[in-house]
mmCIF file of C-alpha atoms in Angstrom:
data_model
loop_
_atom_site.group_PDB
_atom_site.id
_atom_site.type_symbol
_atom_site.label_atom_id
_atom_site.label_comp_id
_atom_site.label_asym_id
_atom_site.label_seq_id
_atom_site.Cartn_x
_atom_site.Cartn_y
_atom_site.Cartn_z
ATOM 1 C CA MET A 1 -2.529 -12.387 -3.651
ATOM 2 C CA PHE A 2 -1.082 -10.370 -0.972
ATOM 3 C CA ARG A 3 -0.760 -10.636 3.120
ATOM 4 C CA SER A 4 -0.942 -7.820 6.053
ATOM 5 C CA ILE A 5 -0.643 -4.840 4.689
ATOM 6 C CA GLN A 6 -1.372 -0.842 5.117
ATOM 7 C CA LEU A 7 -4.100 0.599 4.252
ATOM 8 C CA TYR A 8 -2.481 2.643 1.972
ATOM 9 C CA GLU A 9 -0.559 0.211 0.629
ATOM 10 C CA ALA A 10 -4.159 -1.611 -0.394
ATOM 11 C CA PHE A 11 -4.761 2.349 -2.002
ATOM 12 C CA ALA A 12 -2.468 1.195 -4.605
ATOM 13 C CA LEU A 13 -3.619 -2.477 -5.079
ATOM 14 C CA VAL A 14 -7.464 -0.639 -6.599
ATOM 15 C CA ALA A 15 -6.193 2.612 -7.993
ATOM 16 C CA VAL A 16 -5.132 3.170 -12.002
ATOM 17 C CA HIS A 17 -1.893 3.813 -13.492
ATOM 18 C CA ASP A 18 -2.960 7.626 -13.290
ATOM 19 C CA GLU A 19 -4.952 8.271 -9.847
ATOM 20 C CA TRP A 20 -2.160 6.344 -8.404
ATOM 21 C CA THR A 21 0.294 8.346 -10.073
ATOM 22 C CA THR A 22 -0.822 11.507 -8.881
ATOM 23 C CA PHE A 23 -2.348 10.273 -5.715
ATOM 24 C CA SER A 24 0.663 8.844 -4.172
ATOM 25 C CA VAL A 25 3.321 12.468 -5.492
ATOM 26 C CA MET A 26 0.487 14.520 -3.818
ATOM 27 C CA GLU A 27 0.486 11.900 0.059
ATOM 28 C CA THR A 28 4.053 13.021 0.312
ATOM 29 C CA PRO A 29 3.018 16.589 1.936
ATOM 30 C CA TYR A 30 1.248 14.487 4.460
ATOM 31 C CA ASN A 31 4.651 12.192 5.684
ATOM 32 C CA SER A 32 4.149 13.170 9.399
ATOM 33 C CA ASP A 33 8.056 12.913 8.760
ATOM 34 C CA LEU A 34 8.135 15.757 5.907
ATOM 35 C CA PRO A 35 8.635 19.764 7.748
ATOM 36 C CA GLN A 36 6.234 20.637 5.192
ATOM 37 C CA CYS A 37 3.512 21.568 7.484
ATOM 38 C CA ASP A 38 2.120 25.510 9.148
ATOM 39 C CA GLU A 39 2.291 26.011 12.680
ATOM 40 C CA ALA A 40 -0.487 24.144 13.616
ATOM 41 C CA GLY A 41 0.533 21.012 12.061
ATOM 42 C CA TRP A 42 -1.314 20.701 9.084
ATOM 43 C CA PRO A 43 0.440 19.575 5.852
ATOM 44 C CA THR A 44 1.221 22.809 3.391
ATOM 45 C CA ILE A 45 -0.224 22.623 0.556
ATOM 46 C CA SER A 46 -3.381 24.557 -2.477
ATOM 47 C CA VAL A 47 -6.649 24.744 -1.284
ATOM 48 C CA GLU A 48 -7.137 22.176 -4.681
ATOM 49 C CA GLU A 49 -4.405 19.920 -4.285
ATOM 50 C CA ASP A 50 -6.194 18.914 -1.313
ATOM 51 C CA GLN A 51 -10.019 18.837 -2.289
ATOM 52 C CA CYS A 52 -8.585 16.295 -5.843
ATOM 53 C CA TYR A 53 -6.085 14.290 -3.029
ATOM 54 C CA ARG A 54 -9.294 13.554 -0.157
ATOM 55 C CA ALA A 55 -11.817 12.788 -3.623
ATOM 56 C CA LEU A 56 -8.701 9.789 -4.241
ATOM 57 C CA TRP A 57 -8.441 8.985 -0.988
ATOM 58 C CA ALA A 58 -12.794 8.309 -0.933
ATOM 59 C CA ARG A 59 -12.626 6.706 -3.917
ATOM 60 C CA PHE A 60 -9.861 4.048 -2.365
ATOM 61 C CA ALA A 61 -11.551 3.382 0.029
ATOM 62 C CA CYS A 62 -14.681 2.488 -1.627
ATOM 63 C CA ARG A 63 -12.572 0.262 -3.750
ATOM 64 C CA VAL A 64 -11.594 -1.201 -0.754
ATOM 65 C CA GLU A 65 -15.045 -1.352 0.919
ATOM 66 C CA ARG A 66 -16.143 -3.540 -1.917
ATOM 67 C CA ARG A 67 -13.556 -6.298 -1.673
ATOM 68 C CA LEU A 68 -14.473 -6.308 1.844
ATOM 69 C CA TRP A 69 -18.037 -6.192 1.532
ATOM 70 C CA ALA A 70 -17.705 -8.955 -1.002
ATOM 71 C CA GLY A 71 -15.074 -11.213 0.430
ATOM 72 C CA ASP A 72 -12.440 -10.760 -2.224
ATOM 73 C CA TRP A 73 -10.283 -8.904 0.554
ATOM 74 C CA THR A 74 -9.918 -10.039 4.195
ATOM 75 C CA ALA A 75 -9.115 -6.914 7.019
ATOM 76 C CA GLU A 76 -7.957 -7.253 10.302
ATOM 77 C CA GLY A 77 -8.030 -4.281 13.322
ATOM 78 C CA MET A 78 -8.071 -2.397 16.451
ATOM 79 C CA ASN A 79 -11.088 -2.646 18.364
ATOM 80 C CA THR A 80 -10.765 -1.491 22.376
ATOM 81 C CA THR A 81 -13.420 -3.185 23.392
ATOM 82 C CA LEU A 82 -11.656 -6.307 23.332
ATOM 83 C CA GLY A 83 -8.500 -5.156 24.594
ATOM 84 C CA PRO A 84 -4.974 -4.206 22.452
ATOM 85 C CA ARG A 85 -4.877 -7.184 19.884
ATOM 86 C CA TYR A 86 -5.426 -7.246 16.608
ATOM 87 C CA VAL A 87 -9.289 -9.048 15.535
ATOM 88 C CA GLU A 88 -10.119 -10.920 12.266
ATOM 89 C CA ILE A 89 -13.169 -8.454 10.799
ATOM 90 C CA ASP A 90 -16.122 -10.587 10.526
ATOM 91 C CA THR A 91 -16.973 -10.307 6.273
ATOM 92 C CA ARG A 92 -20.745 -9.617 7.227
ATOM 93 C CA LEU A 93 -19.240 -6.389 9.384
ATOM 94 C CA TRP A 94 -18.495 -4.506 6.633
ATOM 95 C CA GLU A 95 -22.511 -4.315 5.457
ATOM 96 C CA PHE A 96 -22.829 -1.159 7.707
ATOM 97 C CA LEU A 97 -18.500 -0.248 8.483
ATOM 98 C CA ARG A 98 -17.006 2.523 6.180
ATOM 99 C CA LEU A 99 -13.926 3.092 6.371
ATOM 100 C CA GLU A 100 -12.486 7.155 7.528
ATOM 101 C CA PRO A 101 -11.656 9.532 5.920
ATOM 102 C CA MET A 102 -8.203 10.067 6.060
ATOM 103 C CA THR A 103 -7.410 7.759 8.619
ATOM 104 C CA ASP A 104 -6.575 3.774 8.556
ATOM 105 C CA VAL A 105 -10.453 3.270 10.462
ATOM 106 C CA ALA A 106 -13.779 1.645 10.392
ATOM 107 C CA SER A 107 -16.563 2.285 11.436
ATOM 108 C CA GLY A 108 -19.831 1.785 11.661
ATOM 109 C CA GLU A 109 -23.412 0.886 14.823
ATOM 110 C CA GLY A 110 -20.821 1.693 17.537
ATOM 111 C CA VAL A 111 -18.482 -0.038 16.206
ATOM 112 C CA ARG A 112 -15.064 1.016 15.612
ATOM 113 C CA PHE A 113 -12.119 -0.736 13.963
ATOM 114 C CA THR A 114 -8.652 0.744 14.238
ATOM 115 C CA HIS A 115 -4.656 0.739 12.242
ATOM 116 C CA LEU A 116 -6.485 -1.295 10.518
ATOM 117 C CA ARG A 117 -4.626 -4.134 7.787
ATOM 118 C CA LEU A 118 -5.575 -6.295 4.856
ATOM 119 C CA SER A 119 -5.325 -9.682 3.004
ATOM 120 C CA ALA A 120 -6.286 -11.060 -0.225
ATOM 121 C CA THR A 121 -8.624 -14.259 0.601
ATOM 122 C CA ALA A 122 -7.349 -16.041 -2.220
ATOM 123 C CA PRO A 123 -4.508 -15.817 -5.628
ATOM 124 C CA VAL A 124 -5.426 -14.203 -8.715
ATOM 125 C CA LEU A 125 -3.949 -16.201 -11.338
ATOM 126 C CA VAL A 126 -3.051 -14.372 -14.245
ATOM 127 C CA PRO A 127 -1.060 -16.408 -17.321
ATOM 128 C CA LYS A 128 2.444 -13.895 -18.445
ATOM 129 C CA SER A 129 1.638 -13.895 -21.709
ATOM 130 C CA VAL A 130 -2.938 -12.788 -21.818
ATOM 131 C CA VAL A 131 -1.448 -8.906 -18.670
ATOM 132 C CA PRO A 132 -2.471 -6.349 -21.212
ATOM 133 C CA GLN A 133 0.248 -3.652 -20.829
ATOM 134 C CA SER A 134 -2.436 -1.446 -18.964
ATOM 135 C CA GLN A 135 -2.396 -3.654 -15.681
ATOM 136 C CA THR A 136 1.131 -4.214 -15.994
ATOM 137 C CA ALA A 137 1.665 -0.024 -15.667
ATOM 138 C CA SER A 138 -0.504 -0.755 -13.135
ATOM 139 C CA LEU A 139 0.818 -3.187 -11.341
ATOM 140 C CA ARG A 140 4.495 -1.441 -12.322
ATOM 141 C CA ALA A 141 3.332 1.535 -10.261
ATOM 142 C CA GLN A 142 1.758 -0.967 -6.607
ATOM 143 C CA LEU A 143 5.433 -2.600 -6.822
ATOM 144 C CA THR A 144 6.772 0.572 -6.897
ATOM 145 C CA ALA A 145 4.539 2.465 -4.245
ATOM 146 C CA TRP A 146 5.302 -1.562 -2.301
ATOM 147 C CA ILE A 147 8.472 -0.317 -2.149
ATOM 148 C CA ARG A 148 8.963 2.970 -1.410
ATOM 149 C CA ASN A 149 6.654 2.017 1.852
ATOM 150 C CA ASP A 150 9.079 -0.874 2.466
ATOM 151 C CA ALA A 151 11.524 1.079 2.541
ATOM 152 C CA ARG A 152 9.801 3.595 4.730
ATOM 153 C CA ALA A 153 9.189 1.392 7.664
ATOM 154 C CA ALA A 154 12.496 -0.564 8.338
ATOM 155 C CA SER A 155 14.140 0.174 10.712
ATOM 156 C CA GLY A 156 17.594 -0.371 9.049
ATOM 157 C CA PRO A 157 19.006 -0.037 5.810
ATOM 158 C CA VAL A 158 16.882 -2.755 3.381
ATOM 159 C CA ARG A 159 19.367 -5.404 1.825
ATOM 160 C CA ARG A 160 18.073 -5.615 -2.042
ATOM 161 C CA ASP A 161 17.671 -9.138 -2.368
ATOM 162 C CA ASP A 162 16.148 -9.219 0.217
ATOM 163 C CA GLN A 163 13.448 -6.760 -0.623
ATOM 164 C CA LYS A 164 12.759 -8.054 -3.936
ATOM 165 C CA ALA A 165 12.407 -11.606 -2.086
ATOM 166 C CA ALA A 166 9.882 -9.623 0.462
ATOM 167 C CA ALA A 167 7.714 -8.036 -3.056
ATOM 168 C CA ARG A 168 7.608 -11.707 -4.750
ATOM 169 C CA ALA A 169 5.965 -13.012 -1.434
ATOM 170 C CA ALA A 170 3.835 -10.058 -0.656
ATOM 171 C CA PHE A 171 2.353 -9.743 -4.321
ATOM 172 C CA VAL A 172 1.618 -13.922 -4.688
ATOM 173 C CA GLY A 173 0.357 -14.730 -8.302
ATOM 174 C CA CYS A 174 1.907 -11.786 -10.378
ATOM 175 C CA VAL A 175 4.575 -11.927 -11.994
ATOM 176 C CA ILE A 176 7.452 -9.985 -11.232
ATOM 177 C CA THR A 177 10.777 -9.973 -13.271
ATOM 178 C CA ASP A 178 14.660 -8.757 -12.051
ATOM 179 C CA ASN A 179 14.004 -6.407 -14.133
ATOM 180 C CA MET A 180 10.770 -4.728 -13.014
ATOM 181 C CA PHE A 181 11.267 -4.871 -9.563
ATOM 182 C CA ARG A 182 15.174 -2.845 -10.491
ATOM 183 C CA ASP A 183 12.695 -0.047 -12.333
ATOM 184 C CA CYS A 184 10.601 0.489 -10.169
ATOM 185 C CA ARG A 185 12.935 0.391 -7.471
ATOM 186 C CA ARG A 186 14.786 3.225 -8.962
ATOM 187 C CA ASP A 187 11.727 5.169 -9.353
ATOM 188 C CA ALA A 188 10.757 4.900 -6.148
ATOM 189 C CA ASN A 189 12.654 7.616 -5.538
ATOM 190 C CA LEU A 190 14.276 6.066 -1.740
ATOM 191 C CA GLY A 191 17.022 9.268 -2.321
ATOM 192 C CA GLU A 192 18.130 9.232 1.548
ATOM 193 C CA VAL A 193 17.292 5.568 2.140
ATOM 194 C CA SER A 194 20.289 3.026 1.961
ATOM 195 C CA VAL A 195 19.101 -0.074 0.236
ATOM 196 C CA GLN A 196 22.246 -1.812 0.582
ATOM 197 C CA ARG A 197 22.904 -5.120 -2.565
ATOM 198 C CA GLY A 198 23.119 -8.435 -1.918
ATOM 199 C CA ARG A 199 26.424 -10.549 -0.438
ATOM 200 C CA PRO A 200 29.120 -9.935 -2.663
ATOM 201 C CA LYS A 201 31.714 -11.666 -4.759
ATOM 202 C CA VAL A 202 34.273 -13.075 -3.068
ATOM 203 C CA LYS A 203 36.577 -14.071 -5.971
ATOM 204 C CA GLY A 204 37.624 -16.962 -6.533
ATOM 205 C CA LEU A 205 34.836 -18.633 -4.967
ATOM 206 C CA GLY A 206 32.845 -19.193 -7.635
ATOM 207 C CA LYS A 207 29.756 -17.109 -5.782
#
């Protein structure tokens, strides 16, 4: 189960490991914080890379739409006719709503929602003993992407323990061990993003 995540983060939950590895690497040039753009502001990547990225985006979008139409997930967004506030999107609207390519917008039949955020309607509990290796790999990829996005969105240094607690709250029903979080945090390649550890131990106080 997850609560109120961005569309990009939801893509990580519907992608298989190899798809997400390719997509997340190719997403970097599209990040507006990076100077890899031409004079018109478009990412400077090859035509083949752009086509692959867009194809993966469309594939993930279809999978997300199916989850929303089935009621497994819910979404909220802003509708300008209702004012600058988030409203929950009726599940029945996903019969005609479609995600607009390369955006966080859903539209159809004259209805349009922007700044989408998605949530799961119920947790999916999977006993640790029966989690297949392929599913564990997918969870690691999703968690790595979540850590990277969480660090990017932070307004200041992120404490490791706080981030770990937030990750476990976001992935309810999934087993995220300390070792898994450590490995995924390392794989996130946070670079210049400062991630602080928890409160330092004080000698003699047994903490």
